[in-house]
Tab-separated table of C-alpha atoms in Angstrom:
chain	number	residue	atom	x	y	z
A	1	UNK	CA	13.252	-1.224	15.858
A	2	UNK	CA	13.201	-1.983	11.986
A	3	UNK	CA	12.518	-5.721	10.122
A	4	UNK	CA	12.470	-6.483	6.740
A	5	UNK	CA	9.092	-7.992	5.826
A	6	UNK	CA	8.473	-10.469	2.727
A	7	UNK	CA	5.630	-10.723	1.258
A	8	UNK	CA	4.244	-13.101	-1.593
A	9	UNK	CA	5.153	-11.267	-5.461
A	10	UNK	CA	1.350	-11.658	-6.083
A	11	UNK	CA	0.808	-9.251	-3.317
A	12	UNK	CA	3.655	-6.806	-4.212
A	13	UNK	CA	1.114	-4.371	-6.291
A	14	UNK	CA	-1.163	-4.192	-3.435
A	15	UNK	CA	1.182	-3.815	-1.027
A	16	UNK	CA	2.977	-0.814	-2.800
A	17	UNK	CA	-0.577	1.316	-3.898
A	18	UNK	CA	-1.934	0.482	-0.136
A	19	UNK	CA	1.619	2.316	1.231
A	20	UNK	CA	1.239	4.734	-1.456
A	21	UNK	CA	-2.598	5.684	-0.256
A	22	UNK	CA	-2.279	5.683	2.990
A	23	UNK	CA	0.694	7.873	3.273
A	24	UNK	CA	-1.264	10.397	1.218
A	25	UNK	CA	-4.084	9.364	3.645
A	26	UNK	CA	-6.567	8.529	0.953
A	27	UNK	CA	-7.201	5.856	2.910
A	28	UNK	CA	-5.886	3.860	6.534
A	29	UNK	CA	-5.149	0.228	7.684
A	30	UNK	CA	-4.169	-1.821	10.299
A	31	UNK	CA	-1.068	-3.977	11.314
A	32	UNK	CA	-0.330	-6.371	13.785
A	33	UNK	CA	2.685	-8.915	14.095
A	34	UNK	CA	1.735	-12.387	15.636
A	35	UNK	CA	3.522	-15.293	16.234
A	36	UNK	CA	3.401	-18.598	14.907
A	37	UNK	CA	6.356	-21.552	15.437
A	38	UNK	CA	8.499	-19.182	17.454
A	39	UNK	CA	8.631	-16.510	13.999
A	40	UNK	CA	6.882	-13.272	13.564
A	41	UNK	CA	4.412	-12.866	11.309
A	42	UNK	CA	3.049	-9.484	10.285
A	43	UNK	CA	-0.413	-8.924	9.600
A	44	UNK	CA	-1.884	-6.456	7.477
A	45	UNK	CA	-5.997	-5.745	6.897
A	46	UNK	CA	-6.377	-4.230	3.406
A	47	UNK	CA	-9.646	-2.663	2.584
A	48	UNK	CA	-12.083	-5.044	1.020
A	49	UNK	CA	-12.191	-2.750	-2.378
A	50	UNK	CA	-8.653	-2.311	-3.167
A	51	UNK	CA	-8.142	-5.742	-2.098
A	52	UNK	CA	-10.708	-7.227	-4.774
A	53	UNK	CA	-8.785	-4.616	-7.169
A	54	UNK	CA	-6.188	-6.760	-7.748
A	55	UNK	CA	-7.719	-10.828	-6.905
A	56	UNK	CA	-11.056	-10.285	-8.354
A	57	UNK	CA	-11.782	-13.748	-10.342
A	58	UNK	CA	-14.526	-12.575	-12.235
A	59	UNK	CA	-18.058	-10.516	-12.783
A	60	UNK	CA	-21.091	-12.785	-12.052
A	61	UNK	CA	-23.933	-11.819	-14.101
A	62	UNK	CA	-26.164	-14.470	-13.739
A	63	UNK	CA	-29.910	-14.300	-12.625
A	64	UNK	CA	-29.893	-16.603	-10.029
A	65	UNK	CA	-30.018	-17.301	-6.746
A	66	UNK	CA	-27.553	-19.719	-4.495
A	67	UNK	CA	-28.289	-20.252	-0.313
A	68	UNK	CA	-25.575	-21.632	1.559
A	69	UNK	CA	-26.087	-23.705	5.320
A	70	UNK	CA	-22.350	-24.372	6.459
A	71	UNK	CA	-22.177	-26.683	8.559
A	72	UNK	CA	-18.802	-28.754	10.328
A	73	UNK	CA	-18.879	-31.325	8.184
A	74	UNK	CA	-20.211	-30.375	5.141
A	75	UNK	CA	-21.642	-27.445	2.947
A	76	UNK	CA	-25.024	-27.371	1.385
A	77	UNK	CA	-26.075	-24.850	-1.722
A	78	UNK	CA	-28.910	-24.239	-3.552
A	79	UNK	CA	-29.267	-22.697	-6.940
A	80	UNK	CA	-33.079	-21.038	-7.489
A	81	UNK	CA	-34.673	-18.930	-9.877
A	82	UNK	CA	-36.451	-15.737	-9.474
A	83	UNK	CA	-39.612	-17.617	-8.568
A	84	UNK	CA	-37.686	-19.846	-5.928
A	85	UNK	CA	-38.094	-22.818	-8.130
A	86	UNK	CA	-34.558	-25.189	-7.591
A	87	UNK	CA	-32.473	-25.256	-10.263
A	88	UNK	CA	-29.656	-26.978	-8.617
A	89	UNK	CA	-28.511	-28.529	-5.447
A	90	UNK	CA	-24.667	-29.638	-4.432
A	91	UNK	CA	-23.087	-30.944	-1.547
A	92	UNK	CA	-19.357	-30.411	-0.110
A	93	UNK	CA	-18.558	-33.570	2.312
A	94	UNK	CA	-15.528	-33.303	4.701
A	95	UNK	CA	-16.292	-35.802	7.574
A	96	UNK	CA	-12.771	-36.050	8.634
A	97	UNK	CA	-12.559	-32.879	9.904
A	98	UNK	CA	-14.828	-33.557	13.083
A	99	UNK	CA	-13.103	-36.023	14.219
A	100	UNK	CA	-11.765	-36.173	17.569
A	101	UNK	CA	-7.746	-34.901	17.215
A	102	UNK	CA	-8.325	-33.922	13.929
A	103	UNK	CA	-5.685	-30.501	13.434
A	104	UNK	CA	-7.708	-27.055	13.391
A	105	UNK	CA	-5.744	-25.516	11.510
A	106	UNK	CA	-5.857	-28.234	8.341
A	107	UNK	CA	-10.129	-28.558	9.084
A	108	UNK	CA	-9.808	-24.968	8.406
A	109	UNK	CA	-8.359	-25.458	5.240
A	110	UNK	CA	-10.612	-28.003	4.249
A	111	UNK	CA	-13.693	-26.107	4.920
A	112	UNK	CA	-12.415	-22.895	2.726
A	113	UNK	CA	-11.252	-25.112	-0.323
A	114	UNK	CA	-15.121	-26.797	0.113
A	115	UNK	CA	-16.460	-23.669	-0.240
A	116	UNK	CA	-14.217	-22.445	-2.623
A	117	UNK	CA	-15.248	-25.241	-5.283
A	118	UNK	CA	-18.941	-24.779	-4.538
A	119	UNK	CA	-18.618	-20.729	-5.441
A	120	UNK	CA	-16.655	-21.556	-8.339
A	121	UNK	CA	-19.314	-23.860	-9.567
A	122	UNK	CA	-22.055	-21.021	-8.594
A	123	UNK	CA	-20.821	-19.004	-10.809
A	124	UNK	CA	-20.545	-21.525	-13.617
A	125	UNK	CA	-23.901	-22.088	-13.253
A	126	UNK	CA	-25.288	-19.065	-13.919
A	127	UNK	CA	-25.498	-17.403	-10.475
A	128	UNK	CA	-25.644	-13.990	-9.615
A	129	UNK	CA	-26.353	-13.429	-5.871
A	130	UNK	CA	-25.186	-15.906	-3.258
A	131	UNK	CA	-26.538	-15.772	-0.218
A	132	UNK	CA	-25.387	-16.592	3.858
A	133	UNK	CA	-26.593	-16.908	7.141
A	134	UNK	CA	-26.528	-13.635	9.329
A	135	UNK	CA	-24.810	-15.039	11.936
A	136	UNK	CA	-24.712	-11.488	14.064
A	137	UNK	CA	-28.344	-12.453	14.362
A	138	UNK	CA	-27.431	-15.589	16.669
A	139	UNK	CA	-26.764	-14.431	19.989
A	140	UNK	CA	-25.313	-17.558	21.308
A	141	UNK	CA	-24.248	-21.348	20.247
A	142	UNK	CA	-26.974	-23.862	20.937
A	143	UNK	CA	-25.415	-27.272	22.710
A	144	UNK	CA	-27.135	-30.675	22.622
A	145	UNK	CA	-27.228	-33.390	25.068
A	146	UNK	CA	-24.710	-34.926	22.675
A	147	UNK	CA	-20.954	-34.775	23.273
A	148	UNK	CA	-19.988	-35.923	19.392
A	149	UNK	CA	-22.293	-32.810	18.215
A	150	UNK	CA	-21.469	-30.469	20.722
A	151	UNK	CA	-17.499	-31.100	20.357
A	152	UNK	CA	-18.537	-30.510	16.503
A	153	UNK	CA	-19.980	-26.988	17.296
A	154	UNK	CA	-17.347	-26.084	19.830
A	155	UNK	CA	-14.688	-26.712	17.604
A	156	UNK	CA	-16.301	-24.888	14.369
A	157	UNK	CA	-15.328	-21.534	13.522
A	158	UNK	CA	-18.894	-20.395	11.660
A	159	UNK	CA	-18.243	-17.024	11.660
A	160	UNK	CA	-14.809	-17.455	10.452
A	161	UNK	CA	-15.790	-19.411	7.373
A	162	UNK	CA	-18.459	-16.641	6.789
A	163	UNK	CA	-16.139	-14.025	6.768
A	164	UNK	CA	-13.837	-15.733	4.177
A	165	UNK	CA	-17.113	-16.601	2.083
A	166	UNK	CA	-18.298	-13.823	2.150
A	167	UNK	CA	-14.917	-12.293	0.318
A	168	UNK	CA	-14.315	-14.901	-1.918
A	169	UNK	CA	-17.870	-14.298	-3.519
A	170	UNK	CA	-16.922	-10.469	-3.847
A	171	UNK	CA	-13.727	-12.263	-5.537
A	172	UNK	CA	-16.466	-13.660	-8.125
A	173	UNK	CA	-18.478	-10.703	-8.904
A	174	UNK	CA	-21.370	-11.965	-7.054
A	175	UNK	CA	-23.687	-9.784	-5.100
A	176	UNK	CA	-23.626	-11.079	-1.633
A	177	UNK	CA	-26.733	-11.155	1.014
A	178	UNK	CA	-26.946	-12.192	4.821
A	179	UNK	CA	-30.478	-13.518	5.517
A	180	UNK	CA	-32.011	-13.847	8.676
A	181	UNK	CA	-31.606	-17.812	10.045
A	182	UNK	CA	-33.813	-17.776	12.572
A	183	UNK	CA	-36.076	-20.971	12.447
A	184	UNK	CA	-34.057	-21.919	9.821
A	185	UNK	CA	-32.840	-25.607	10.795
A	186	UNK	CA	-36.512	-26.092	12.281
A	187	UNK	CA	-38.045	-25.099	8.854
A	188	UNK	CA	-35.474	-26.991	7.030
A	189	UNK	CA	-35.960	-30.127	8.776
A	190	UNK	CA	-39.795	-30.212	8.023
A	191	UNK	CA	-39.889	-28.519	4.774
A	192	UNK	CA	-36.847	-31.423	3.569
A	193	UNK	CA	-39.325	-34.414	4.512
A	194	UNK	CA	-41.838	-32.849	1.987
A	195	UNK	CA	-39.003	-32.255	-0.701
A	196	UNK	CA	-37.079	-35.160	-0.038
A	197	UNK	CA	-34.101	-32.970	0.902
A	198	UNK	CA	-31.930	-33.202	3.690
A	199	UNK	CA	-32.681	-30.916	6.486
A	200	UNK	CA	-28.918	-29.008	5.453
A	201	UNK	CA	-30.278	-28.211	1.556
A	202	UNK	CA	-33.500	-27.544	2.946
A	203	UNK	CA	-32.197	-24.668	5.537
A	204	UNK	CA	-30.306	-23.402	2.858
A	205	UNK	CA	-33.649	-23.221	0.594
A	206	UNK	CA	-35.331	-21.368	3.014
A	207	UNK	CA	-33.165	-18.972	2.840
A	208	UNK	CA	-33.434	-18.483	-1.099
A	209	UNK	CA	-36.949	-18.175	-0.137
A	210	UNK	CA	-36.726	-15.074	2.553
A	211	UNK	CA	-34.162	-13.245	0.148
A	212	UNK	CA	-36.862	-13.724	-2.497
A	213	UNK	CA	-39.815	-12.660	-0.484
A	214	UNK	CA	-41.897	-15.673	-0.678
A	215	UNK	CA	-41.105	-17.222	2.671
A	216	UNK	CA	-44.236	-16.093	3.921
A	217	UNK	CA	-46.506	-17.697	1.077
A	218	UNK	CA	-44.128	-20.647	1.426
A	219	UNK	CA	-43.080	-21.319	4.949
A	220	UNK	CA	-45.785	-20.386	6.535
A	221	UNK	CA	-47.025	-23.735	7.307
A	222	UNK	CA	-43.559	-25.018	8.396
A	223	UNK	CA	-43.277	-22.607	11.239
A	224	UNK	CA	-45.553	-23.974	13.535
């Protein structure tokens, strides 16, 4: 069976050289067609590099440093120097989106467009590196005795979110880093009370602080 396929005229180019290479078998992909509202939809995974080829936004050259913690209903950064002094600190709110009945799909959207405008403003700002949580280091979802926080967690697609982050800071130039989060929300909540940041900007400075190598001079104390 044959379709016709249409695809957006931004994409055209990279449709066309990705055909091109892979029928010379410079290089392979994969396709699969899903359905959405009774139509067909045909989904192709491009490899990151030619991908960035033709939607990279810029090359960030900056020196320093941002740590992201995303979270449900919100995303916290940090900007630090070198020496893991803060330079910066911004908060994306979306509160809505955990709400009971509140569409997946649009939360989704809402999330991405939060961390979109944070990037964007990372690399305003003189950043260079951004930095996430290795999530393949978290075997399993923690639950609460809470049904509000655990509906919250069931319903958040972390590693989703991290996936697109991670390609829209390649989209910026910026060189991107998964740290270790283990102890990180523990850390964060006691290292915030001496700050006076929230326990969210505070996870995210930790992990600054491990990319940087001074955790152990730093967080030493806040293990425990």
């Amino acid at each position: 069976m044959k379709f016709k396929v249409v695809f957006g005229k931004q994409y055209i180019p990279l449709v066309n050289e990705l055909i091109e290479k892979a029928l010379s078998k410079q290089l392979s992909y994969t396709a699969k067609i899903v359905f959405r509202n009774d139509k067909p939809h045909l989904h192709v995974s491009v490899p990151i590099e030619l991908y960035l080829k033709y939607f990279r936004k810029g090359g960030a050259r900056g020196k320093l440093v941002a740590g992201f913690d995303l979270n449900s209903d919100r995303i916290n950064m940090v900007i630090v120097d070198k020496q893991g002094i803060i330079r910066n600190n911004k908060t994306e709110w979306f509160p809505e989106v955990a709400s009971h009945g509140f569409p997946r799909n649009k939360a989704n959207t809402i999330r991405l467009q939060a961390l979109a405008k944070l990037l964007d403003y990372a690399y305003r700002h003189g950043v260079g590196t951004v930095l996430f949580e290795n999530l393949g280091r978290i075997k399993k979802r923690k639950y609460t005795k809470s049904k509000t926080a655990n509906r919250k967690i069931t319903r958040f697609p972390k590693r989703k979110l991290l996936q697109h982050g991670i390609v829209m800071a390649l989209k910026y130039g910026f060189k991107v880093y998964l740290v270790n989060p283990a102890y990180t929300s523990k850390i964060g909540e006691k290292l915030g009370k001496t700050l006076g940041l929230d326990k969210h900007t505070a996870s995210a400075y930790t992990l600054t602080l491990r990319y940087l190598g001074v955790a152990n001079l730093i967080l030493s104390s806040y293990t425990s």
